[in-house]
Each structure stands twice: as C-alpha cells, then as structure tokens.
C-alpha cells in the first residue's frame, strides 16, 4: 500500500491553528485530554461487554500507561481500550470537531450510567500545543491489522498499516524543543507529569500507570542502591464523592481535605451531598477550622473545584459560593453541566446556578444544626468566620439578611458569652421594648461604658458590638422578630416614663446652665443635656440621629469620608456631685464653668475611645483645677 498524504479539511486546518494557539488557557491540559480519550476508549469496551456476552471485561486488562523518553523527546500515552479502525482514524482524527465518542453516547443512549467524557471532537488536537509531531498507532477491537496515523500539524496526516500486538491505542508525542519563552522539557519529567495527572485525572476510573525510576536497595549488598524501572499507578481512581456516605469515615474526609490542600488545618465539618433531581451532582464541602492567613484580604479567592464526570474542569469556580460563605472549601462533580469547547464551564449556566443555590441552602442548614447541636464547634467556627457572615448581612443592600440573621452571634452582658438573636429575644422581659447593644473596642471596655449603666441596671441584656461591621450589619437588619435594635447611647432608650418626667423637669430648671455649657464648647456638640442613662458616672457622650459615634469613627477611617459627623450630645449626670460644682460656677464664675465644661467634654471623649482634640490644653486645664 502506498502512503499518501491527506490534507486536513479546510475548516479543520483553520480550526487546528486556532486550537493550538488559543482555545486552552494552559498547555498542561493536553494530558488531561489524551487521558480522557483513553478512558473513553476503555469505557467503550466496558459497554460492549455489557451488551455482548462473548466479550469479557477483566478489569486488570484495562489501563492507561504513560511513558516519557527524554532521549527521544517522546511522550507516549497508551491505552488498552477499543482502538480505532482505519476509517475511524480518518473520521475522528482527520476531521476536527468530529467526536466518535459523542456518536457512541448517542447510539447507546438507552444504556444507563455511562461516563463518557468526549463530546466536542477537539481535545485530541491539544497535543499539538506541546508536540510538533503526533503518531497514533491503533488496533481496533475485533481487527487483526493495526494502523499508524502520523501528523506534524496543520499540513495534514498520513495513514498506513502497521503491527501492534494488542488491541488499543498508542499516542506518541514528539515533544517540542524548549525555546526562550516556552519550556516543554517539563512534559518529559516524571514528577511534573505525575502532578498533572493528579490534578486533572485523579478520578479517572481506570488505573493510569507510569513507568518511573525508583531507588531500590541492591540485593545482597548493604547500603547500596540501584535505579529500577517500575510501573506505578498514580491516580486514586474511585472518587470519594461517588462512594456511599456509610462507607466513609471522618478520617477519609479529613484525608481528602489534606490531599486536596484545601487547608493546613483539620476541617471542622464536612458536608457530603448527592443530589439526583433536576440537576444531578455530588459534592464534598468543608467548613475549615481556622481562618486562612489571607482570608480577610483581597488576595483570597473563593471557589469550589468543579468536575464534570470526574474530570477537573475548573480549580476555583467562584459562582458556586456566595461571598458570605466564601470560607467553604471543596468540590462539585456533575454530569449535567454545559461545557464550552475548551471544556470550561459556561458562565450563566443554568445548571450551575441551580447547584449554587442548592449548595448555599445546604451550608446554611449545616451551620444551623452545628449551632444547635455542637455549640463549642460553632463558637470555633464563628471565631474564624463570624465576621464574614456579618459582612454578608450588610452587603448587597441586605439582600441576604434572612439567610444570615440566625447564624450571627454577639457577646452578651448577662450571659457572658456569645448568644444568638433568637436567644436574646426569647429572654426579653415583657416590658423590654428594644434589643439593646453597645459598641466599643473590646468587651472589657464596653463593660465600663457609662452609657450602659441605666439599661444594665434595669436588668436588660446588652449585646456588645466589637467588630467594625456590627452596627452597620444591624442597621441593615433593622429588626429581629419585630424587635428594633437600640444603641445604649441613642436618644430615647424607651425606659420608664416617670424618669423621663423628672428629667424634663431638670432640663427646664437648668436650661440656662446647659445653654452656657453648649456655648463653652463652641460647636463641638449639638446639645448639652441632663442624662437619663447615667447613674454613677458624671458624664458621657451620645449622638442624635442615624450616625452614632462608633459609626463616625469607622467611616472617618475610610477614604473620602472625612466630612461624616455624628451629632454629638454631652450628657450630664444631674445627680452627681460634679453637677453641684457646675451650678455653683454658673452663678459665680463663668471662666470656671468654661474650664469644667471643657474638662468634662474631654473626659467623655476619652471614655468613648476618641482622642482629645488638644491634649496640651487638656493637661493644662487639669493643672488649673489642682492649684
Ligand atoms: P472528543 O473526545 O471530544 O470526542 P477528541 O478530539 O478528543 O474529541 O477525540 C476525537 C475522537 O477520536 C474521539 O471521539 C474518539 O472517537 C477518537 N479517539 C481519540 N482518542 C482515542 C483513543 N485513545 N482510543 C480510541 N478512540 C480515540
Ligand atoms: Mg477527547
């Protein structure tokens, strides 16, 4: 038989060029594609055996083998699958975008459970990204002759008969020479090849063997080693997510977490999902135990690994996780995804959206049950990621607050530990109108805040807000179980009318004194008032209106917010001895009143954790009182 060179079809030529240069974002995926084809070829034998009793399928006989030869610069991927006839070589490899596997799938539609990966008929050509010549030697099942298909790229291919002892296919790549810009040598390195197989093809159902060089002790001689060639299976084959939950132990899940490098910690909890509904998928998700070092930075990338029929499609599919659950690690495998030609996931994929929604609800449910059943673990989780949940409540204009309100916790003044809003509300005495909170740098500092005195004295529980985001998140929530949130520093505390009356009386009586004090502070506060919340402390600072002092602090620390200002109010405890001194100064010595007022104001600033505007003046003022 004469060997004639055949041209690729015109479209194929252009497509091949495009393919090699642009479809795949990474060169290394050529190996994924060739292994997928080999796996498909073995699958086809398996299905043949299912429908034809004369065909036996002994598992040991079916495998993929990778051999790298540095001297010849060849990389061979062999399989013991169904092979290709001369026509099939022409049809499937001579025409780009023709998928024999897709045709096979269609023919066998009736049969259940097939896992055939191929569908676009382009994967094979990715070999040309790393090879300048590809030889395919194949012997089809049921045929005595083998054929050799050879191509050096765009200019076409040749086919001729050849010898091959076993049924199956060898794909021999002539790896390109490295250039200054691109290194190809790595595709001849055992370790590099192994890691590519692990990354993309770890869960191919048949063994992927590689001949590797290992150091073995020399027989009969101590401390002497020799290099031996050994066949090693490098993939784990059975995906843990396809196994039955009952077969798996916590250790299995922990091992998978470590193997996958999801984190250096041990997972706090795993979630194994198998869904067989409108969209079919398996997933293994983890809630890590500790915060990754870069978690609260821009560098952190959320996402889950995405597999399609056991083959890795995407390392970090961000669309699968909402931001507020960005700490979740793990993977999803689905046969139902619509992939594009480079086997990447299509954005806006309907199935993907369905899966994402499903996953979100599962995570929420799991966290809720963790909260209910294992508070200690939940506290650990909350310590690591609670802030993210609160951010989630605030972000997107509060769209997710319903999902999150039962997952957040705050430190409680009475329980001395983190409590949920539900727990707080269920403890509220009947006469308590609001959910009270106080903001500050730490629990210890809030504990000492004068503003908390009255509310605490009433026996009401106060939630301590120590994260920047807390008050903003709560503002977004507005109410919980119809109860409004109220800062202990806010104007109307909603406590007891009788005290309010006495207060109004004090206010009236001392109207002129307060006016004089306000003037002494020349615009630094919008009002000076008799306090309704102080008991033992002489003074405190609160705010009228929406922006609290804590919010002002936080907003001012962000760019372009210098103008943000809380409407500050200086509150005076009229039952404190200091008040008598103020009254006395008001009638006898205006300078003294000025001095006292400024001192008290600066004290109030310090208690709030704000800095004194003029520390030198402040210390001079203190000295004036001493002498
Ligand atoms: P796809 O896998 O999407 O079908 P490919 O370009 O990867 O597309 O492969 C094209 C076709 O070539 C496959 O559908 C299959 O029919 C055939 N083929 C490729 N590799 C092998 C192989 N190792 N054994 C048998 N057939 C193969
Ligand atoms: Mg393929």
XYZ file of C-alpha atoms and ligand atoms in Angstrom:
655
model
C 0.000 0.000 0.000
C 1.298 3.425 -0.871
C 1.337 6.047 1.747
C -0.457 9.143 0.585
C -0.575 12.297 2.466
C -4.072 13.597 3.078
C -4.927 17.166 3.794
C -7.000 18.087 6.792
C -10.257 19.522 5.596
C -10.175 23.237 5.018
C -12.149 24.181 8.102
C -10.137 21.733 10.107
C -6.935 23.445 9.086
C -8.033 26.779 10.376
C -9.540 25.272 13.460
C -6.363 23.369 14.194
C -4.312 26.537 14.083
C -6.771 28.289 16.334
C -6.849 25.341 18.625
C -3.153 25.108 19.125
C -2.820 28.787 19.732
C -5.782 29.882 21.680
C -8.505 27.576 22.912
C -6.874 26.303 26.060
C -5.518 28.648 28.652
C -2.907 26.184 29.849
C -0.714 23.850 27.853
C -0.678 21.154 30.510
C -4.293 20.197 29.804
C -3.215 18.245 26.689
C -2.538 15.382 29.070
C -5.995 15.637 30.566
C -7.488 15.442 27.071
C -5.465 12.444 25.953
C -6.130 10.561 29.176
C -9.828 11.351 28.888
C -9.841 9.871 25.396
C -8.054 6.760 26.650
C -10.577 6.416 29.453
C -13.435 6.796 26.950
C -11.868 4.081 24.770
C -11.802 1.697 27.744
C -15.337 2.658 28.719
C -16.462 1.693 25.232
C -15.010 -1.792 25.753
C -16.838 -1.945 29.031
C -20.163 -1.095 27.391
C -19.501 -3.594 24.644
C -19.046 -6.269 27.296
C -22.301 -5.227 28.920
C -24.289 -5.803 25.765
C -22.321 -8.674 24.247
C -21.814 -11.866 26.246
C -18.947 -13.028 24.064
C -16.891 -10.035 25.197
C -15.209 -10.415 28.550
C -14.143 -7.430 30.610
C -11.377 -8.307 33.051
C -10.627 -5.185 34.995
C -6.873 -5.904 35.250
C -6.510 -5.816 31.478
C -7.635 -2.220 31.186
C -5.395 0.686 31.956
C -3.731 3.799 30.626
C 0.033 3.989 30.545
C 2.338 6.960 30.303
C 5.973 6.631 29.283
C 8.353 9.557 28.905
C 11.580 9.149 26.984
C 13.959 12.057 27.408
C 16.497 10.835 24.846
C 13.951 10.686 22.017
C 11.873 13.536 23.465
C 8.780 11.354 23.171
C 5.833 11.045 25.484
C 3.595 8.045 24.893
C 0.075 7.667 26.205
C -1.213 4.145 25.627
C -4.499 2.526 26.413
C -5.952 -0.948 26.129
C -9.305 0.420 25.016
C -11.411 -0.221 21.950
C -8.913 1.167 19.414
C -9.667 2.670 16.021
C -10.080 1.172 12.577
C -8.592 2.854 9.544
C -11.876 4.658 8.879
C -12.199 5.733 12.453
C -8.694 7.155 12.408
C -9.641 9.138 9.322
C -13.014 10.194 10.588
C -12.202 11.001 14.170
C -8.680 12.320 13.904
C -8.819 13.610 10.319
C -11.839 15.781 10.914
C -11.639 18.237 13.678
C -14.806 18.688 15.675
C -15.921 15.180 14.873
C -16.411 13.208 18.034
C -16.647 9.459 17.782
C -17.389 9.460 21.487
C -20.410 11.690 21.133
C -21.736 9.410 18.398
C -21.180 6.423 20.666
C -23.010 8.075 23.509
C -25.949 8.806 21.240
C -26.080 5.239 19.940
C -26.059 3.909 23.461
C -28.436 6.451 24.881
C -30.629 3.766 26.302
C -27.886 2.420 28.499
C -27.551 3.771 31.935
C -24.599 5.043 33.835
C -22.124 5.798 31.097
C -19.471 8.279 31.931
C -18.030 9.006 28.511
C -16.225 12.316 28.631
C -15.676 13.254 24.976
C -18.188 15.313 23.090
C -16.629 18.090 21.049
C -14.059 16.304 18.966
C -11.272 18.789 19.560
C -9.448 17.574 22.660
C -7.069 15.341 20.726
C -5.559 18.279 18.868
C -4.442 19.926 22.083
C -1.482 17.553 21.732
C -0.104 19.993 19.161
C 0.329 22.605 21.871
C 3.313 20.659 23.181
C 4.246 18.376 20.278
C 5.413 19.125 16.771
C 4.601 15.638 15.671
C 1.934 13.146 16.733
C 1.854 9.448 15.856
C -1.155 7.315 16.632
C -0.833 3.554 16.431
C -4.148 1.827 16.919
C -5.627 -1.597 16.605
C -9.375 -1.796 16.817
C -11.221 -4.426 18.793
C -12.029 -7.355 16.510
C -9.404 -6.457 13.928
C -6.023 -8.087 13.156
C -4.453 -5.124 11.491
C -3.216 -2.020 13.139
C -2.846 1.402 11.544
C -0.455 4.232 12.010
C -1.663 7.823 11.760
C 1.066 10.466 11.601
C 0.778 14.228 11.525
C 3.092 17.112 12.010
C 0.402 19.698 12.415
C -1.587 21.826 10.027
C -0.338 20.391 6.779
C -2.134 17.069 7.057
C -1.644 13.465 8.040
C -0.762 10.037 6.665
C -2.211 6.624 7.442
C -0.517 3.284 6.804
C -0.835 -0.273 8.098
C 1.463 -1.362 10.859
C 1.930 -4.024 13.528
C 0.536 -3.939 17.024
C 0.343 -6.975 19.286
C -2.641 -5.902 21.423
C -5.902 -4.120 20.859
C -5.679 -0.493 21.900
C -4.038 2.784 21.045
C -0.633 4.395 21.493
C -0.416 8.158 21.141
C 3.216 9.156 20.673
C 4.025 12.843 21.035
C 7.267 14.306 19.788
C 7.687 16.979 22.430
C 8.746 20.382 21.093
C 12.180 21.785 21.791
C 12.155 24.405 24.518
C 12.550 27.987 23.401
C 13.480 31.092 25.320
C 9.814 31.853 26.010
C 8.375 28.396 26.421
C 9.641 25.377 28.228
C 8.486 21.998 27.007
C 11.066 19.859 28.786
C 8.784 19.677 31.799
C 6.452 17.386 29.843
C 9.177 14.749 29.900
C 9.735 14.983 33.650
C 8.181 12.168 35.676
C 7.274 14.313 38.644
C 5.712 17.051 36.588
C 3.659 14.537 34.610
C 2.542 12.854 37.794
C 1.340 16.097 39.259
C -0.612 16.956 36.098
C -2.297 13.556 36.225
C -3.101 14.031 39.900
C -4.511 17.458 39.262
C -6.878 16.687 36.406
C -7.291 12.973 36.109
C -7.041 11.601 39.611
C -10.539 10.177 39.466
C -10.442 8.525 36.071
C -11.909 5.110 36.805
C -9.110 3.072 35.271
C -5.523 2.871 36.501
C -3.152 5.397 34.994
C 0.245 3.767 35.181
C 3.532 5.441 34.770
C 6.908 3.860 34.416
C 9.019 5.608 36.996
C 12.545 5.306 38.147
C 12.942 4.361 41.801
C 15.944 3.776 44.032
C 15.979 0.226 45.399
C 18.463 -1.399 47.794
C 20.825 -3.635 45.845
C 20.275 -7.275 46.581
C 22.872 -8.800 48.854
C 24.701 -5.539 49.328
C 24.136 -3.270 52.252
C 23.792 0.488 51.814
C 23.951 0.182 48.066
C 21.132 1.286 45.846
C 20.280 0.845 42.220
C 17.827 2.536 39.893
C 14.959 0.310 38.887
C 12.136 0.998 36.448
C 8.745 0.335 37.979
C 5.168 0.667 36.920
C 3.229 2.747 39.379
C -0.465 3.602 39.407
C -0.692 7.327 40.038
C -4.398 8.085 40.178
C -6.740 7.289 43.054
C -9.469 6.142 40.631
C -12.510 5.928 42.841
C -13.720 9.395 43.629
C -14.584 9.598 47.287
C -17.656 11.673 46.455
C -19.153 8.801 44.485
C -18.858 6.480 47.428
C -21.662 5.840 49.817
C -21.599 8.036 52.910
C -21.892 4.979 55.151
C -18.699 3.548 53.721
C -16.709 6.616 54.653
C -15.219 7.617 57.973
C -14.380 11.048 59.295
C -10.766 10.151 58.674
C -11.459 9.551 54.970
C -12.919 13.017 54.678
C -10.068 14.547 56.647
C -7.552 12.818 54.407
C -9.256 14.069 51.278
C -9.161 17.596 52.706
C -5.434 17.317 53.310
C -4.679 15.614 49.983
C -6.506 18.324 48.133
C -4.663 21.028 50.052
C -7.918 22.712 50.923
C -6.222 23.884 54.100
C -3.462 23.115 56.561
C -5.927 22.735 59.391
C -8.350 19.907 60.033
C -11.830 20.619 58.753
C -14.369 21.482 61.409
C -17.140 19.788 59.493
C -17.698 18.070 56.175
C -20.830 18.061 54.086
C -21.332 15.252 51.609
C -24.081 15.907 49.095
C -25.520 13.591 46.457
C -28.384 15.068 44.523
C -30.334 13.208 41.896
C -33.011 15.700 41.000
C -33.469 18.384 38.367
C -29.726 18.612 38.261
C -27.512 15.730 39.291
C -24.374 16.348 41.245
C -22.127 15.139 44.030
C -20.253 17.450 46.310
C -17.972 17.311 49.277
C -17.746 20.572 51.149
C -15.769 21.546 54.199
C -16.026 24.199 56.832
C -12.429 24.857 57.853
C -11.492 25.180 61.466
C -9.273 28.228 61.243
C -9.096 31.374 59.173
C -6.684 31.141 56.231
C -3.933 33.742 56.686
C -5.134 35.742 53.690
C -8.843 35.265 54.289
C -9.738 38.834 55.070
C -7.592 40.264 52.252
C -8.175 40.957 48.583
C -5.823 38.110 47.682
C -8.174 35.437 48.989
C -10.043 33.686 46.192
C -13.226 31.881 46.982
C -14.487 28.941 44.956
C -15.024 25.215 44.705
C -13.324 22.729 42.441
C -15.597 21.813 39.600
C -15.549 18.378 37.971
C -17.520 17.149 35.049
C -17.834 13.357 35.062
C -14.804 13.003 37.287
C -12.501 15.283 35.269
C -11.397 18.584 36.721
C -12.826 21.492 34.747
C -12.065 24.394 37.000
C -9.903 24.934 40.026
C -11.904 27.633 41.731
C -15.392 28.065 40.490
C -16.414 31.242 42.274
C -20.003 31.181 41.060
C -20.726 28.181 43.253
C -20.382 30.096 46.529
C -21.910 33.297 47.824
C -19.375 35.736 49.299
C -20.658 35.250 52.808
C -19.849 31.531 52.595
C -16.512 32.143 50.861
C -14.708 30.170 53.574
C -16.210 26.895 52.359
C -13.767 24.554 50.582
C -14.416 21.507 48.497
C -15.574 20.196 45.163
C -18.588 19.601 42.988
C -18.923 16.936 40.303
C -21.770 16.995 37.839
C -22.519 15.304 34.542
C -25.149 17.868 33.705
C -23.038 20.943 33.069
C -22.939 22.615 29.702
C -19.308 22.992 28.865
C -17.831 25.057 26.105
C -15.457 23.741 23.513
C -12.384 24.013 25.715
C -14.315 22.158 28.392
C -14.553 25.156 30.570
C -17.778 25.977 32.236
C -20.120 28.384 30.533
C -20.894 31.419 32.557
C -24.576 31.875 33.239
C -25.033 28.150 33.084
C -28.477 27.287 34.354
C -27.398 24.034 35.964
C -24.533 25.746 37.688
C -26.903 28.309 39.172
C -29.182 25.578 40.419
C -26.284 23.775 42.032
C -25.053 27.004 43.634
C -28.441 27.693 45.151
C -28.722 24.168 46.412
C -25.265 24.306 47.952
C -25.978 27.622 49.663
C -29.031 26.158 51.358
C -27.159 23.054 52.446
C -24.363 25.079 54.009
C -26.879 27.242 55.817
C -28.673 24.205 57.155
C -25.466 22.561 58.279
C -24.356 25.668 60.118
C -27.724 25.911 61.796
C -27.517 22.353 63.010
C -23.950 22.876 64.162
C -25.155 25.856 66.151
C -27.902 23.798 67.673
C -26.089 20.536 68.311
C -22.475 21.432 68.903
C -22.136 24.906 70.289
C -18.472 24.541 71.071
C -17.678 23.751 67.442
C -19.940 26.540 66.278
C -18.136 29.003 68.530
C -14.874 27.917 66.961
C -16.330 28.403 63.523
C -17.773 31.771 64.484
C -14.488 32.891 65.862
C -12.890 32.210 62.489
C -15.608 33.334 60.094
C -18.334 35.164 62.013
C -17.176 38.479 60.673
C -17.750 37.274 57.130
C -21.362 36.404 57.954
C -21.893 39.903 59.328
C -20.353 41.416 56.205
C -22.716 39.260 54.218
C -25.668 40.691 56.077
C -24.574 44.200 55.256
C -23.516 43.675 51.629
C -25.775 43.814 48.583
C -28.153 46.142 50.420
C -29.107 43.495 52.908
C -30.382 41.001 50.338
C -29.058 38.040 52.323
C -30.102 39.070 55.799
C -32.838 36.462 56.019
C -30.295 33.742 55.316
C -27.878 35.010 57.899
C -29.746 36.516 60.829
C -29.974 33.228 62.679
C -26.308 32.442 62.219
C -24.821 35.536 63.789
C -23.954 35.954 67.455
C -22.852 38.700 69.795
C -21.335 38.736 73.252
C -23.996 39.175 75.911
C -23.639 41.365 79.023
C -25.646 38.966 81.140
C -24.707 35.564 79.706
C -21.019 36.493 79.415
C -20.728 34.548 76.164
C -21.809 34.699 72.527
C -25.556 34.460 72.060
C -27.867 34.394 69.055
C -30.550 36.982 68.413
C -33.152 34.320 68.918
C -31.783 33.505 72.358
C -31.736 37.192 73.228
C -35.312 37.825 72.169
C -36.628 34.739 73.909
C -35.183 36.045 77.199
C -36.579 39.564 76.891
C -38.834 40.585 79.788
C -42.256 41.742 78.734
C -41.652 45.407 79.428
C -38.467 45.498 77.351
C -39.112 47.176 74.033
C -35.790 47.006 72.283
C -32.804 44.809 71.647
C -30.031 46.835 73.289
C -26.460 46.993 72.118
C -23.334 48.904 72.993
C -20.348 49.484 70.746
C -16.698 49.641 71.685
C -13.236 48.316 71.119
C -13.485 45.295 73.391
C -15.886 43.598 75.775
C -13.848 44.886 78.713
C -14.133 48.460 77.562
C -17.830 48.259 76.812
C -18.396 46.748 80.226
C -17.159 50.008 81.735
C -19.040 52.353 79.424
C -21.136 54.827 81.454
C -23.857 54.706 78.782
C -24.673 51.099 79.652
C -25.487 51.874 83.284
C -29.199 52.541 83.114
C -30.027 49.693 80.746
C -27.907 47.250 82.713
C -29.449 48.470 85.931
C -32.887 47.685 84.576
C -31.647 44.111 84.274
C -31.802 44.197 80.496
C -29.312 42.228 78.450
C -26.932 44.202 76.263
C -25.197 42.889 73.158
C -21.614 44.033 72.764
C -20.565 45.146 69.292
C -16.808 44.987 68.958
C -16.367 44.493 65.184
C -16.418 47.486 62.863
C -19.124 45.871 60.812
C -21.514 45.049 63.666
C -23.517 48.222 63.867
C -23.751 48.518 60.080
C -24.957 44.950 59.764
C -27.605 45.524 62.407
C -28.729 48.754 60.741
C -29.331 46.664 57.624
C -31.309 44.099 59.586
C -33.379 46.840 61.274
C -35.473 44.447 63.323
C -35.319 40.874 64.542
C -38.623 39.151 65.306
C -40.217 42.574 65.138
C -37.942 43.962 67.823
C -35.957 47.036 66.953
C -32.312 47.411 67.814
C -31.327 50.255 70.091
C -27.905 51.579 70.964
C -27.451 52.306 74.669
C -26.174 55.695 73.509
C -29.210 56.611 71.484
C -31.543 59.481 72.380
C -34.605 57.638 73.541
C -33.856 54.444 75.413
C -37.501 53.511 75.799
C -37.156 53.073 79.525
C -39.761 54.152 82.084
C -41.807 57.293 81.675
C -41.529 58.569 85.274
C -37.792 59.039 84.991
C -38.383 60.861 81.781
C -40.575 63.353 83.591
C -38.077 64.122 86.330
C -35.621 64.549 83.570
C -37.690 67.063 81.731
C -38.010 68.973 84.952
C -34.242 69.004 85.454
C -33.856 70.049 81.887
C -36.169 73.012 82.329
C -34.632 74.109 85.595
C -31.136 74.068 84.241
C -31.906 75.317 80.760
C -29.609 78.320 81.030
C -26.761 76.333 82.542
C -26.875 73.802 79.697
C -27.042 76.608 77.133
C -23.963 78.210 78.663
C -22.124 74.887 78.604
C -23.043 74.343 74.971
C -21.661 77.761 74.161
C -18.457 76.982 76.069
C -17.935 74.029 73.760
C -18.331 76.320 70.729
C -19.915 73.992 68.211
C -18.227 70.763 69.261
C -21.542 69.315 70.421
C -25.024 69.932 69.162
C -26.526 69.765 72.637
C -25.836 69.513 76.374
C -28.475 67.634 78.376
C -29.409 66.021 81.654
C -28.693 62.311 81.197
C -31.292 59.588 81.512
C -28.796 56.774 81.400
C -26.078 57.712 83.863
C -26.063 56.543 87.450
C -22.566 56.772 88.951
C -20.611 58.435 86.152
C -20.668 62.229 85.808
C -20.709 62.489 82.033
C -20.986 60.710 78.704
C -21.164 61.412 75.018
C -24.007 60.188 72.832
C -25.333 61.012 69.393
C -28.618 62.194 67.981
C -29.715 60.878 64.613
C -28.648 57.967 62.439
C -24.892 58.195 62.685
C -23.551 57.026 66.006
C -20.168 57.986 67.371
C -18.871 54.482 66.650
C -20.010 54.719 63.048
C -18.355 58.102 62.686
C -15.090 56.581 63.868
C -15.294 53.761 61.339
C -16.467 55.855 58.411
C -13.830 58.502 59.027
C -11.128 55.869 58.793
C -12.225 55.123 55.225
C -11.225 57.283 52.264
C -13.483 60.180 51.214
C -15.478 60.175 54.409
C -13.781 62.998 56.289
C -16.992 65.008 56.340
C -19.045 62.326 58.123
C -20.022 63.574 61.554
C -22.209 62.249 64.333
C -24.480 64.745 66.072
C -22.709 64.636 69.422
C -24.558 65.295 72.661
C -22.865 65.827 76.017
C -24.947 64.223 78.734
C -24.534 65.298 82.347
C -25.485 63.253 85.384
C -27.516 65.744 87.437
C -27.309 63.502 90.488
C -23.549 63.565 90.572
C -21.616 65.879 92.949
C -19.892 67.399 89.970
C -23.210 68.844 88.890
C -23.334 70.987 92.022
C -19.932 72.408 91.175
C -21.211 73.240 87.705
C -24.241 75.011 89.110
C -22.075 76.979 91.526
C -19.679 78.009 88.785
C -22.557 79.054 86.556
C -23.779 81.604 89.096
C -20.395 82.870 90.377
C -17.592 82.267 87.884
C -18.110 81.955 84.114
C -14.432 81.129 83.456
C -14.653 78.219 85.846
C -17.759 76.965 84.084
C -15.845 77.067 80.792
C -12.975 75.171 82.336
C -15.192 72.491 83.908
C -17.222 72.055 80.755
C -14.167 71.512 78.595
C -12.702 69.088 81.117
C -15.887 67.044 81.209
C -16.157 67.053 77.432
C -12.617 65.776 77.051
C -13.255 63.084 79.623
C -16.299 61.987 77.689
C -14.195 61.805 74.523
C -11.647 59.600 76.267
C -14.308 57.259 77.604
C -15.662 56.901 74.054
C -12.227 55.917 72.827
C -11.850 59.149 70.880
C -8.790 61.317 71.122
C -8.739 64.644 72.895
C -8.546 67.450 70.375
C -5.820 69.417 72.195
C -4.002 67.222 74.738
C -1.698 70.044 75.878
C -4.604 72.312 76.672
C -6.372 69.423 78.405
C -3.466 68.692 80.737
C -3.024 72.412 81.432
C -6.716 72.551 82.361
C -6.276 69.708 84.830
C -3.402 71.584 86.454
C -5.573 74.672 86.742
C -8.038 72.682 88.834
C -5.225 71.481 91.084
C -3.770 74.818 92.032
P -13.779 14.050 21.931
O -13.036 13.301 22.964
O -14.435 15.290 22.470
O -14.722 13.213 21.162
P -11.205 14.276 20.697
O -10.637 15.250 19.713
O -10.521 14.223 21.995
O -12.725 14.603 20.874
O -11.209 12.859 20.046
C -11.875 12.665 18.817
C -12.314 11.236 18.659
O -11.209 10.406 18.402
C -12.961 10.638 19.883
O -14.340 10.960 19.938
C -12.734 9.147 19.669
O -13.736 8.621 18.810
C -11.415 9.115 18.927
N -10.296 8.817 19.836
C -9.415 9.703 20.336
N -8.509 9.092 21.122
C -8.825 7.775 21.143
C -8.269 6.601 21.789
N -7.221 6.686 22.588
N -8.871 5.413 21.535
C -9.941 5.322 20.741
N -10.501 6.373 20.112
C -9.965 7.593 20.297
Mg -11.467 13.922 23.981
